[in-house]
Amino acid sequence: MQAWQRLGRFLAGHMLVIIPMGLAIGVFFPQTLSWMKPAVPVLFALMTYQNSLGNEVSGLRDVLRRPAPLLIALVFVHVFVPLLAFGLGTLLFSGAPHGSDILTGFALEYAVPVGSSTIMWISLFGGDISLGLATLLVSTLLAPFSIPATVKLLVGASVTVDTVGMMRDMIFMIALPAIAGTATNELTHGWGKQTLSPALSPLARILLPLIVSINSTGISSFLFHLTPSLVEVMLFVLFFSVFGYTAGFLIGLATRQPRGRFIALTFSCGVRNISAGAVIAMRYFPAATLFPVMIGTLFQQFLAALSGRVMERYLAAHDAPAVGTGESDQYAH
């Protein structure tokens, strides 16, 4: 068991290197991993369950009593970023080859909900799981309505989304394992958090780079046939990927969130459920629409690991109060 725990700590401490390695494996060896795509929902569910074992009902009640960070994250993710990205994308790409398809891809990329791996990153860096889980669940519940509405509003496209299928997948990957993890901890009076979660933690650390590798197989063919226009799209998506984490970080500072909520807010603003957008793009739009959606997988998890390290150093330098200490909600400057 000690060796298993050491493996988990090693993986957690080296995600900044492991995530790019996972991406490279998926891109360069797509046939080796693409057959595992049907298993991704199960892997996500296992990861969500482990990360929810530290959750408590009292924490969710606290989020609802002080919902400002939740509301800020939802408005940022579902309103501000889609409008900004589509507006800037229109200025830069409306005259490019397949410009309309690329713009539709941008609309999809930034209309998708908060990503499931948010919970893993929040847990890894000691953030407020309750806030992250609440944001993820509300964002996911909004997705079947917000995605087609956003795309229609921005590009005028009529998108028929498999609402039942999407909700079923999100319930299986997020809602049920999150409820099960919380219930396990509550019914065992903390055994889930203190004993079971540490035992499963190394597995969750293994699952994240594996999921990244599997998902990155979808962009392999694009990356081996890059054009100048596609490189520009990559840079655009990279900019907005960085913008999401940076904005979450700055919003957390501006609103003087305590440590746990600061971390949760940063990741909630940065991590998107790209897989949901990719499914819609593949079903209803040309291949050019898929590229700006899927290319986000190239940056998102690496930037999450990098953002976590930046936050760790910032919080250590500013002596931010730890989660649940009951100390001031303001940073000591």
Coordinates of N, CA, C and O in Angstrom, one line a residue, residues 53-120:
L53 N -15.3 11.6 -2.8 CA -15.2 11.0 -1.5 C -14.9 12.0 -0.4 O -15.2 11.7 0.8
G54 N -14.3 13.1 -0.8 CA -13.9 14.1 0.2 C -15.0 15.1 0.4 O -14.9 16.1 1.2
N55 N -16.1 14.9 -0.3 CA -17.2 15.9 -0.3 C -18.2 15.6 0.9 O -18.3 14.5 1.3
E56 N -18.8 16.7 1.4 CA -19.7 16.6 2.5 C -21.0 17.4 2.2 O -20.9 18.4 1.5
V57 N -22.1 16.9 2.6 CA -23.4 17.6 2.4 C -23.3 19.0 2.9 O -23.9 20.0 2.3
S58 N -22.7 19.2 4.1 CA -22.6 20.5 4.7 C -21.8 21.5 3.8 O -22.1 22.7 3.7
G59 N -20.9 20.9 3.0 CA -20.1 21.8 2.1 C -21.0 22.3 0.9 O -20.9 23.4 0.5
L60 N -21.9 21.4 0.4 CA -22.8 21.8 -0.7 C -23.8 22.9 -0.1 O -24.1 23.8 -0.9
R61 N -24.3 22.7 1.1 CA -25.2 23.7 1.7 C -24.5 25.0 1.8 O -25.1 26.1 1.6
D62 N -23.2 25.0 2.1 CA -22.4 26.3 2.2 C -22.3 27.0 0.9 O -22.4 28.2 0.8
V63 N -22.2 26.2 -0.2 CA -22.1 26.8 -1.5 C -23.4 27.5 -1.8 O -23.4 28.6 -2.4
L64 N -24.5 26.9 -1.5 CA -25.8 27.5 -1.8 C -26.1 28.7 -0.9 O -26.8 29.6 -1.3
R65 N -25.5 28.7 0.3 CA -25.7 29.9 1.2 C -24.9 31.1 0.6 O -25.3 32.2 0.8
R66 N -23.7 30.8 0.1 CA -22.9 31.9 -0.5 C -22.6 31.5 -2.0 O -21.5 31.1 -2.3
P67 N -23.6 31.8 -2.8 CA -23.5 31.3 -4.2 C -22.7 32.2 -5.2 O -22.7 31.9 -6.4
A68 N -22.1 33.3 -4.7 CA -21.5 34.3 -5.6 C -20.4 33.6 -6.5 O -20.5 33.8 -7.7
P69 N -19.5 32.8 -6.0 CA -18.5 32.2 -6.9 C -19.1 31.3 -7.9 O -18.7 31.2 -9.0
L70 N -20.2 30.5 -7.5 CA -20.9 29.6 -8.4 C -21.5 30.5 -9.6 O -21.3 30.1 -10.7
L71 N -22.2 31.5 -9.2 CA -22.8 32.4 -10.2 C -21.8 33.0 -11.1 O -22.0 33.2 -12.4
I72 N -20.7 33.5 -10.5 CA -19.6 34.1 -11.3 C -19.1 33.2 -12.4 O -18.9 33.5 -13.6
A73 N -18.8 31.9 -11.9 CA -18.2 30.9 -12.9 C -19.2 30.6 -14.0 O -18.8 30.5 -15.2
L74 N -20.5 30.5 -13.7 CA -21.5 30.1 -14.7 C -21.7 31.3 -15.7 O -21.7 31.0 -16.9
V75 N -21.7 32.5 -15.2 CA -21.8 33.6 -16.2 C -20.6 33.7 -17.1 O -20.7 34.0 -18.3
F76 N -19.4 33.6 -16.5 CA -18.2 33.6 -17.2 C -18.1 32.6 -18.3 O -17.8 32.8 -19.5
V77 N -18.4 31.3 -17.9 CA -18.3 30.2 -18.8 C -19.4 30.2 -19.9 O -19.1 30.0 -21.1
H78 N -20.6 30.5 -19.5 CA -21.7 30.3 -20.5 C -22.2 31.6 -21.2 O -22.9 31.5 -22.2
V79 N -21.7 32.8 -20.8 CA -22.1 34.0 -21.4 C -20.9 34.8 -21.9 O -20.8 35.1 -23.1
F80 N -20.0 35.2 -21.0 CA -18.9 36.1 -21.4 C -18.0 35.5 -22.4 O -17.7 36.1 -23.4
V81 N -17.4 34.3 -22.1 CA -16.4 33.7 -23.0 C -17.0 33.4 -24.4 O -16.3 33.7 -25.4
P82 N -18.2 32.8 -24.5 CA -18.7 32.5 -25.9 C -18.9 33.8 -26.7 O -18.5 33.8 -27.9
L83 N -19.4 34.9 -26.1 CA -19.5 36.1 -26.8 C -18.2 36.7 -27.2 O -18.0 37.2 -28.4
L84 N -17.2 36.7 -26.3 CA -15.9 37.3 -26.6 C -15.2 36.5 -27.7 O -14.6 37.0 -28.6
A85 N -15.2 35.2 -27.5 CA -14.5 34.3 -28.5 C -15.1 34.4 -29.9 O -14.3 34.5 -30.9
F86 N -16.4 34.4 -30.0 CA -17.0 34.5 -31.3 C -16.8 35.8 -31.9 O -16.5 35.9 -33.1
G87 N -16.9 36.9 -31.1 CA -16.7 38.2 -31.6 C -15.3 38.4 -32.2 O -15.1 38.9 -33.3
L88 N -14.3 38.0 -31.4 CA -12.9 38.1 -31.8 C -12.6 37.1 -33.0 O -11.9 37.5 -34.0
G89 N -13.2 36.0 -33.0 CA -13.0 35.0 -34.0 C -13.6 35.5 -35.3 O -13.0 35.3 -36.4
T90 N -14.7 36.2 -35.3 CA -15.3 36.8 -36.5 C -14.4 37.8 -37.1 O -14.2 37.9 -38.4
L91 N -13.7 38.6 -36.3 CA -12.8 39.6 -36.8 C -11.6 39.0 -37.5 O -11.1 39.5 -38.5
L92 N -11.2 37.8 -37.0 CA -9.9 37.2 -37.5 C -10.1 36.2 -38.5 O -9.2 36.0 -39.4
F93 N -11.3 35.5 -38.5 CA -11.4 34.3 -39.4 C -12.6 34.3 -40.4 O -12.8 33.4 -41.1
S94 N -13.4 35.4 -40.4 CA -14.6 35.4 -41.2 C -14.2 35.3 -42.7 O -15.0 34.7 -43.5
G95 N -13.0 35.8 -43.1 CA -12.6 35.7 -44.5 C -11.7 34.5 -44.8 O -11.2 34.4 -45.9
A96 N -11.4 33.7 -43.8 CA -10.5 32.5 -44.0 C -11.2 31.4 -44.7 O -12.4 31.3 -44.8
P97 N -10.4 30.5 -45.3 CA -11.0 29.3 -45.9 C -11.8 28.5 -44.8 O -11.3 28.3 -43.7
H98 N -13.0 28.1 -45.2 CA -13.9 27.4 -44.3 C -14.2 28.3 -43.0 O -14.4 27.8 -41.9
G99 N -14.2 29.6 -43.2 CA -14.4 30.5 -42.1 C -15.6 30.3 -41.3 O -15.6 30.3 -40.1
S100 N -16.8 30.1 -42.0 CA -18.0 29.9 -41.3 C -18.0 28.6 -40.5 O -18.5 28.6 -39.3
D101 N -17.4 27.6 -41.0 CA -17.3 26.3 -40.2 C -16.4 26.5 -39.0 O -16.6 25.9 -37.9
I102 N -15.3 27.2 -39.2 CA -14.4 27.5 -38.1 C -15.1 28.3 -37.0 O -14.9 28.0 -35.8
L103 N -15.8 29.3 -37.4 CA -16.6 30.1 -36.4 C -17.6 29.3 -35.7 O -17.8 29.5 -34.5
T104 N -18.2 28.4 -36.4 CA -19.2 27.5 -35.7 C -18.4 26.6 -34.7 O -18.9 26.3 -33.6
G105 N -17.2 26.2 -35.0 CA -16.4 25.4 -34.1 C -16.1 26.2 -32.9 O -16.1 25.7 -31.7
F106 N -15.8 27.5 -33.0 CA -15.5 28.4 -31.9 C -16.8 28.5 -31.0 O -16.7 28.4 -29.8
A107 N -17.9 28.6 -31.6 CA -19.2 28.7 -30.9 C -19.4 27.5 -30.0 O -19.8 27.5 -28.9
L108 N -19.1 26.3 -30.6 CA -19.3 25.0 -29.9 C -18.2 24.9 -28.8 O -18.6 24.5 -27.7
E109 N -17.0 25.2 -29.1 CA -15.9 25.1 -28.2 C -16.2 25.8 -26.9 O -15.9 25.3 -25.8
Y110 N -16.8 27.0 -27.0 CA -17.0 27.9 -25.8 C -18.4 27.9 -25.3 O -18.8 28.6 -24.4
A111 N -19.3 27.0 -25.9 CA -20.6 26.8 -25.4 C -20.7 25.6 -24.5 O -21.7 25.4 -23.8
V112 N -19.7 24.7 -24.6 CA -19.8 23.5 -23.8 C -19.7 23.8 -22.3 O -19.1 24.8 -21.9
P113 N -20.1 22.8 -21.5 CA -20.1 23.1 -20.0 C -18.7 22.9 -19.4 O -17.8 22.5 -20.1
V114 N -18.6 23.1 -18.1 CA -17.4 22.9 -17.4 C -17.0 21.4 -17.5 O -17.9 20.5 -17.5
G115 N -15.7 21.1 -17.6 CA -15.3 19.7 -17.8 C -15.3 18.9 -16.6 O -15.0 19.4 -15.5
S116 N -15.5 17.6 -16.8 CA -15.5 16.6 -15.7 C -14.2 16.6 -14.9 O -14.2 16.4 -13.7
S117 N -13.1 16.7 -15.6 CA -11.8 16.6 -14.9 C -11.5 17.8 -14.0 O -10.5 17.8 -13.2
T118 N -12.4 18.8 -14.0 CA -12.3 19.9 -13.0 C -12.2 19.4 -11.6 O -11.4 19.9 -10.8
I119 N -13.0 18.4 -11.3 CA -13.0 17.9 -9.9 C -11.7 17.3 -9.5 O -11.2 17.4 -8.4
M120 N -11.1 16.6 -10.5 CA -9.8 15.9 -10.2 C -8.7 17.0 -9.9 O -8.0 16.9 -9.0

